[in-house]
PDB file of C-alpha atoms in Angstrom:
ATOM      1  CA  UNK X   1     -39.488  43.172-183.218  1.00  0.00           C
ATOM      2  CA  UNK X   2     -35.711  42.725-181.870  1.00  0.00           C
ATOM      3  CA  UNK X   3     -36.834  43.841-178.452  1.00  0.00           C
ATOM      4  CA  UNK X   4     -38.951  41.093-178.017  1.00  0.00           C
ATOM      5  CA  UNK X   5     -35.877  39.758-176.562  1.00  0.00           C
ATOM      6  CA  UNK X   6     -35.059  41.749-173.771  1.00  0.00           C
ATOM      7  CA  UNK X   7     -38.394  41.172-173.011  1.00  0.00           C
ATOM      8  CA  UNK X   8     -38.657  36.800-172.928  1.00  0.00           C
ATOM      9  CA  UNK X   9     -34.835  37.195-170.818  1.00  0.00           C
ATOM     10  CA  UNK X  10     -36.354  39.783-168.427  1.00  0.00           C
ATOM     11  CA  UNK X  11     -39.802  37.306-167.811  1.00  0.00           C
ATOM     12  CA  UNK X  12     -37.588  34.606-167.703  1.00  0.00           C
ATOM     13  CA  UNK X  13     -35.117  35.994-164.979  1.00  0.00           C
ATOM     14  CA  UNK X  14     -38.337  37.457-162.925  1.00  0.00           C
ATOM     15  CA  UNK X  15     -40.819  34.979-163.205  1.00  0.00           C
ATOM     16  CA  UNK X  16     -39.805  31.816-164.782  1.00  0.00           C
ATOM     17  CA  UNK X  17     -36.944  31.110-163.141  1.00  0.00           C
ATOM     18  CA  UNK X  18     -37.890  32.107-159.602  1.00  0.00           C
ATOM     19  CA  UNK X  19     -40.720  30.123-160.077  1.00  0.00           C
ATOM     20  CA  UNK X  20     -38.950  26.946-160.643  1.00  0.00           C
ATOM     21  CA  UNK X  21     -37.138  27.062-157.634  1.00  0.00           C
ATOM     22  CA  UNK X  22     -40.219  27.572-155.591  1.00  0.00           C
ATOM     23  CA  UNK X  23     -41.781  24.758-157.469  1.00  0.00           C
ATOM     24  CA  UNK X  24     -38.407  22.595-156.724  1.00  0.00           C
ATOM     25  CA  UNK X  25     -38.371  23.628-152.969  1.00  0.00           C
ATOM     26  CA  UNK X  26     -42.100  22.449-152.445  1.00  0.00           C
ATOM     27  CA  UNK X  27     -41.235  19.246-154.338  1.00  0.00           C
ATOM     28  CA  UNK X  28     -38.632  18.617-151.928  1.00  0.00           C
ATOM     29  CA  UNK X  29     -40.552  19.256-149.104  1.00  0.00           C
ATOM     30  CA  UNK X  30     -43.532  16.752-150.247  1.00  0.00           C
ATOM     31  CA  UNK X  31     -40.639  14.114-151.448  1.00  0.00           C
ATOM     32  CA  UNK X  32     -39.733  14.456-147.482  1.00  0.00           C
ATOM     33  CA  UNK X  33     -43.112  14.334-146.530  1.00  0.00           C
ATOM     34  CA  UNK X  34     -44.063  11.572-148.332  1.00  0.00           C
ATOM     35  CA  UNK X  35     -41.344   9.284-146.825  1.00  0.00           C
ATOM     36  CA  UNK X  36     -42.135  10.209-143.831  1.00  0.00           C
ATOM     37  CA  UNK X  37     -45.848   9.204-144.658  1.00  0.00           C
ATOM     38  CA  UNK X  38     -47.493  12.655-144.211  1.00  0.00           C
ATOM     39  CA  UNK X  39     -48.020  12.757-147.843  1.00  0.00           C
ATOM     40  CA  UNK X  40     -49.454  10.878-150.481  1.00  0.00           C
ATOM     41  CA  UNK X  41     -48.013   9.754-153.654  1.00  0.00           C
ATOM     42  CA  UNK X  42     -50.787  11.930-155.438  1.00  0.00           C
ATOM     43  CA  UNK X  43     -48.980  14.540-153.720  1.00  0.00           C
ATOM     44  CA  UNK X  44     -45.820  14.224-154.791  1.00  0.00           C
ATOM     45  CA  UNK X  45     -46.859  13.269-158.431  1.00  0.00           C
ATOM     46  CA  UNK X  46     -48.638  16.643-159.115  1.00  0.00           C
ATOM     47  CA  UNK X  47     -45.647  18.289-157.570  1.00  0.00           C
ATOM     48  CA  UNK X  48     -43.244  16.696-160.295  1.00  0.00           C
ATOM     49  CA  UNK X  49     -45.904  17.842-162.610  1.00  0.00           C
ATOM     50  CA  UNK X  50     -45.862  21.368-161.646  1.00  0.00           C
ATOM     51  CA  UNK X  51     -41.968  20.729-162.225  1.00  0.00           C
ATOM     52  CA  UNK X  52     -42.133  19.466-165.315  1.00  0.00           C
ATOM     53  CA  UNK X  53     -44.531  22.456-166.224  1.00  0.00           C
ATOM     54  CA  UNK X  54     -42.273  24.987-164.460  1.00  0.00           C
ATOM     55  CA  UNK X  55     -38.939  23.878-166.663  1.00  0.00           C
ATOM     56  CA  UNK X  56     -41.107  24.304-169.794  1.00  0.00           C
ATOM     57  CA  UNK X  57     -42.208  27.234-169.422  1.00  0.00           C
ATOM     58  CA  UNK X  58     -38.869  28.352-168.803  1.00  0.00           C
ATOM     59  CA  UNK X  59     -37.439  26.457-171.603  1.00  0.00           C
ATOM     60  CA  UNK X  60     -40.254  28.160-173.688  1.00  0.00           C
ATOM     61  CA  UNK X  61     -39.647  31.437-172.804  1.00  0.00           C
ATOM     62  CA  UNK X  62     -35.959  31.012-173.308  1.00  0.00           C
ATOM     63  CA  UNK X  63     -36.950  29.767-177.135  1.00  0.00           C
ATOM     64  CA  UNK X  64     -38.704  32.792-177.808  1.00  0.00           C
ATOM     65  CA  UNK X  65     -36.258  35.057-176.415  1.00  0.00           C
ATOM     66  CA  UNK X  66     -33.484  33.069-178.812  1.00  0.00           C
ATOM     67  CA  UNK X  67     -35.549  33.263-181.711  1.00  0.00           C
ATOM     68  CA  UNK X  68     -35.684  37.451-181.455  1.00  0.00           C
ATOM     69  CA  UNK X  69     -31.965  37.833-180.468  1.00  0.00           C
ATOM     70  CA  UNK X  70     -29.416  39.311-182.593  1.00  0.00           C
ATOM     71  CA  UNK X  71     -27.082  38.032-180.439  1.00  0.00           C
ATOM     72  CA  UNK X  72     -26.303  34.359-180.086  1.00  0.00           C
ATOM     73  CA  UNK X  73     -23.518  34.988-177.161  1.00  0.00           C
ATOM     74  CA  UNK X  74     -26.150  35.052-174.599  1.00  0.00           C
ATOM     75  CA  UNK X  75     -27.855  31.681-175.908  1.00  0.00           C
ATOM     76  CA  UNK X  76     -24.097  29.997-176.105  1.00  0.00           C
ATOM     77  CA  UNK X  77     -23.241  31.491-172.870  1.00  0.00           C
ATOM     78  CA  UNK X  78     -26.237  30.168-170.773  1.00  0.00           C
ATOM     79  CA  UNK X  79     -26.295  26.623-172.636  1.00  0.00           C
ATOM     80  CA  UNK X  80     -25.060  25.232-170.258  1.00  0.00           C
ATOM     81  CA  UNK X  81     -26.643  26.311-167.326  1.00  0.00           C
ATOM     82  CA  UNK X  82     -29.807  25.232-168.793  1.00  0.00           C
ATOM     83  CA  UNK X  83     -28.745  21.600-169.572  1.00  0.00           C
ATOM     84  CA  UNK X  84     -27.546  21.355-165.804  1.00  0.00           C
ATOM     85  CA  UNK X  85     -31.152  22.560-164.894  1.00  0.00           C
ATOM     86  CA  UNK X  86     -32.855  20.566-166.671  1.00  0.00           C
ATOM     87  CA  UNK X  87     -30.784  17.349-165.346  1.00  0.00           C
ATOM     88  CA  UNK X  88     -30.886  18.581-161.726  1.00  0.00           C
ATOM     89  CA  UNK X  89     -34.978  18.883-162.656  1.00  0.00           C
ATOM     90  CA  UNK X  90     -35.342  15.227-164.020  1.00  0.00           C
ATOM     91  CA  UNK X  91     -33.584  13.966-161.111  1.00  0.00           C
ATOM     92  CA  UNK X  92     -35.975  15.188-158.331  1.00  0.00           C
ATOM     93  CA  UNK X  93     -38.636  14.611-160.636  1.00  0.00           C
ATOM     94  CA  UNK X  94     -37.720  11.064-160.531  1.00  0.00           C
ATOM     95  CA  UNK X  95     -37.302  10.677-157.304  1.00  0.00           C
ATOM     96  CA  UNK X  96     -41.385  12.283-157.028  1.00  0.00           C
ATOM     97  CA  UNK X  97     -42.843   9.025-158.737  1.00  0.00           C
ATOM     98  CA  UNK X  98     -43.908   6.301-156.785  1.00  0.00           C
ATOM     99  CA  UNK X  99     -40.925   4.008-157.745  1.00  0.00           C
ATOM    100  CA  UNK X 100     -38.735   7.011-158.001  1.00  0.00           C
ATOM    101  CA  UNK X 101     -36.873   5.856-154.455  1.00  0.00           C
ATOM    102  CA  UNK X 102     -35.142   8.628-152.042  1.00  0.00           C
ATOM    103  CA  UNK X 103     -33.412  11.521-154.267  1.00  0.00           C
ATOM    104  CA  UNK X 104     -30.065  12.718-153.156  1.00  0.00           C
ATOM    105  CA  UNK X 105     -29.829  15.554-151.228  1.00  0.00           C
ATOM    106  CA  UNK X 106     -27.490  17.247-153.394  1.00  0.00           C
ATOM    107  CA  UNK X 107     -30.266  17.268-155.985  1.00  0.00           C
ATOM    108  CA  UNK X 108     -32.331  20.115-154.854  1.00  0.00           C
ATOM    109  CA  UNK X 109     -29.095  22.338-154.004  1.00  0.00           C
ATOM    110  CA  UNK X 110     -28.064  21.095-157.327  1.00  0.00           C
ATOM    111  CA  UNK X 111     -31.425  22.511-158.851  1.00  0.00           C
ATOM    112  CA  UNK X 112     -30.708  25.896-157.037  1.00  0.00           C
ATOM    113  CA  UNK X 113     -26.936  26.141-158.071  1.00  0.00           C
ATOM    114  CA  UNK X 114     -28.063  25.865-161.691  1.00  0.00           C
ATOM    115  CA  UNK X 115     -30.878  28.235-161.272  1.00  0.00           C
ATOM    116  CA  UNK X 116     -28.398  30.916-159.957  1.00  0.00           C
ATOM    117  CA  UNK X 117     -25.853  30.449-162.881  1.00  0.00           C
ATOM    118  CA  UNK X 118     -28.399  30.566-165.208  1.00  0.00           C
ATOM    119  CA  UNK X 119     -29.629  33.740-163.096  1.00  0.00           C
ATOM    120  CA  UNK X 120     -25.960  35.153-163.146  1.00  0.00           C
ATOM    121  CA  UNK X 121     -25.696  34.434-166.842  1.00  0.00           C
ATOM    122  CA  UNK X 122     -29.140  35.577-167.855  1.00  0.00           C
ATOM    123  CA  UNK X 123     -28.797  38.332-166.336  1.00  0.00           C
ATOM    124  CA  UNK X 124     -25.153  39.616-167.737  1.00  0.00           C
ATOM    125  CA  UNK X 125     -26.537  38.722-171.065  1.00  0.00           C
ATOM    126  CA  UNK X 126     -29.488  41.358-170.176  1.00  0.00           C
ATOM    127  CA  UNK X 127     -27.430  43.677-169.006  1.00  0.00           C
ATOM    128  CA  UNK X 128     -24.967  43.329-172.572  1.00  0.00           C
ATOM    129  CA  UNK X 129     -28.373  43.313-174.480  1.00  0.00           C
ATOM    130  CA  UNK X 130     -29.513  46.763-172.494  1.00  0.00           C
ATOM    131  CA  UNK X 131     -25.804  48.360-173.049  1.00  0.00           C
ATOM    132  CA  UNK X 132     -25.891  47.858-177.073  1.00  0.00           C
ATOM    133  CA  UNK X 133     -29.209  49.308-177.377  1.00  0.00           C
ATOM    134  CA  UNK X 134     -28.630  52.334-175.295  1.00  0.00           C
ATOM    135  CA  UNK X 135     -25.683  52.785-177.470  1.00  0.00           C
ATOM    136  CA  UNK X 136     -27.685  52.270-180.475  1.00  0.00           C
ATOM    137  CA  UNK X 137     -30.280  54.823-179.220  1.00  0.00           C
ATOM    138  CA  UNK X 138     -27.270  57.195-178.363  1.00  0.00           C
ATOM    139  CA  UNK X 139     -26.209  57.170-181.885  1.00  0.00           C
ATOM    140  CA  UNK X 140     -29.625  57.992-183.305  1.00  0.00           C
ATOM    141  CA  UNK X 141     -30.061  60.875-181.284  1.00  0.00           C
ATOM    142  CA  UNK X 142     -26.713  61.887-182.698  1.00  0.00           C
ATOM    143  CA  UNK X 143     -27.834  61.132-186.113  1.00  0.00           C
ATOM    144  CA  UNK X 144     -31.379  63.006-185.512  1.00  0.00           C
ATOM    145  CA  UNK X 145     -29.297  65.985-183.816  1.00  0.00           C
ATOM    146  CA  UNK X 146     -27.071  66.265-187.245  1.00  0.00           C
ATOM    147  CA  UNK X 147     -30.455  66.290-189.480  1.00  0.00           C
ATOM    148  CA  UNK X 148     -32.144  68.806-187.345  1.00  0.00           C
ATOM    149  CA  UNK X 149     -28.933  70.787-187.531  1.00  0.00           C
ATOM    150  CA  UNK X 150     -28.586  70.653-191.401  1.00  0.00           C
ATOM    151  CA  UNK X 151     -32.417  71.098-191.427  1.00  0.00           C
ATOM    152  CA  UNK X 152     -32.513  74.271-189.510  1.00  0.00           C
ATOM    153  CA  UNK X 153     -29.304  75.470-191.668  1.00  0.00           C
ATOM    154  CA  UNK X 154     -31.103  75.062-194.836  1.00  0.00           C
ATOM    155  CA  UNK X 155     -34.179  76.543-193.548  1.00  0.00           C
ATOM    156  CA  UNK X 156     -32.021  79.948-192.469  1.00  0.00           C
ATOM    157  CA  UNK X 157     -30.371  79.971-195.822  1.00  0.00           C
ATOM    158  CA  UNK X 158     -33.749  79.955-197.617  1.00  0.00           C
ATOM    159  CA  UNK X 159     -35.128  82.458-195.086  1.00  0.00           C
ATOM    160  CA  UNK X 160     -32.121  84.685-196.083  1.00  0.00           C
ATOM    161  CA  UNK X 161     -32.456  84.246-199.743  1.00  0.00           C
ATOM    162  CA  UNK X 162     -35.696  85.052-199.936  1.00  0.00           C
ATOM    163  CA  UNK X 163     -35.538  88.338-197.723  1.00  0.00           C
ATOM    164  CA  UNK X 164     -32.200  89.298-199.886  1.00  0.00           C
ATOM    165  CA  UNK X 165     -34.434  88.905-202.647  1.00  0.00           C
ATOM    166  CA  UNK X 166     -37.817  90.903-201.324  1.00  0.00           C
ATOM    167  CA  UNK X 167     -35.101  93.615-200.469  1.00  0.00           C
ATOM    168  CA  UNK X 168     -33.662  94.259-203.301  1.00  0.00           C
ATOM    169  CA  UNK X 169     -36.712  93.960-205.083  1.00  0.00           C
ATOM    170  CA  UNK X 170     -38.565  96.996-203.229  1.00  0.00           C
ATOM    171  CA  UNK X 171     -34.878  98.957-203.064  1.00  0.00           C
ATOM    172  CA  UNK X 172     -35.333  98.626-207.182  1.00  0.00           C
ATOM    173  CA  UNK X 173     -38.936 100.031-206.940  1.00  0.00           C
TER     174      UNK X 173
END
């Protein structure tokens, strides 16, 4: 099914992506924590795990939505936003493990700005993906409107033949 696609791109910008950020801004907030000695390193390592589990499921989704796509633009398109997200992910979840040390700021706003192109890109991509098949579905009705035009033609003709035909019959009689 080629619609599959639409569907994997549409979880992906709903659910997958938004949350990874959520799991990225509560990763922060334990990394800061934990420094600060509110938090243990338990803490923070099941919060790089749920990172780590986020990105994967996005990266999943993304597979399956590449694998149904007719069109590869999207996939070359967002390419790069992924590998950025996936960087900015393996630095803060670095910076989660015990010797992981103090993570740069930058990194979660890094995280985010590659979440939103990827958001921006994904969702153009969707929005190309929606225009071709609403044109496709545009020219089918046009094709279906032309058969049940020809359809209805023949059916008159036959109509008329045959009552020509009865007619003159019973004039004959």
């Amino acid at each position: 099914d080629g619609h599959l696609s639409g569907h994997y791109l549409g979880l992906a910008l709903t659910s997958r992506l938004p949350s990874l950020v959520e799991a990225a801004s509560q990763a922060q907030e334990l990394e800061t924590a934990r420094r600060r000695g509110k938090a243990s390193d338990l803490e923070a390592q099941l919060a790089a795990g749920l990172l780590v589990d986020r990105i994967t499921r996005l990266n999943q989704t993304l597979s399956l939505s590449w694998e149904t796509l007719d069109n590869r633009e999207i996939q070359s398109r967002s390419a790069s936003d992924v590998k950025a997200l996936g960087a900015a992910v393996d630095v803060l979840t670095r910076s989660l493990s015990p010797r992981g040390g103090e993570p740069p700021l930058s990194s979660s706003y890094a995280l985010s700005a590659a979440a939103l192109d990827l958001t921006d890109t994904l969702s153009s991509g969707l929005d190309q993906l929606l225009a071709e098949r609403i044109e496709d579905l545009r020219r089918g009705a046009l094709r279906r409107g032309l058969l049940i035009a020809l359809t209805v033609l023949l059916a008159l003709y036959v109509f008329a033949a045959l009552y020509l035909a009865m007619t003159s019959d019973v004039r004959a009689v």
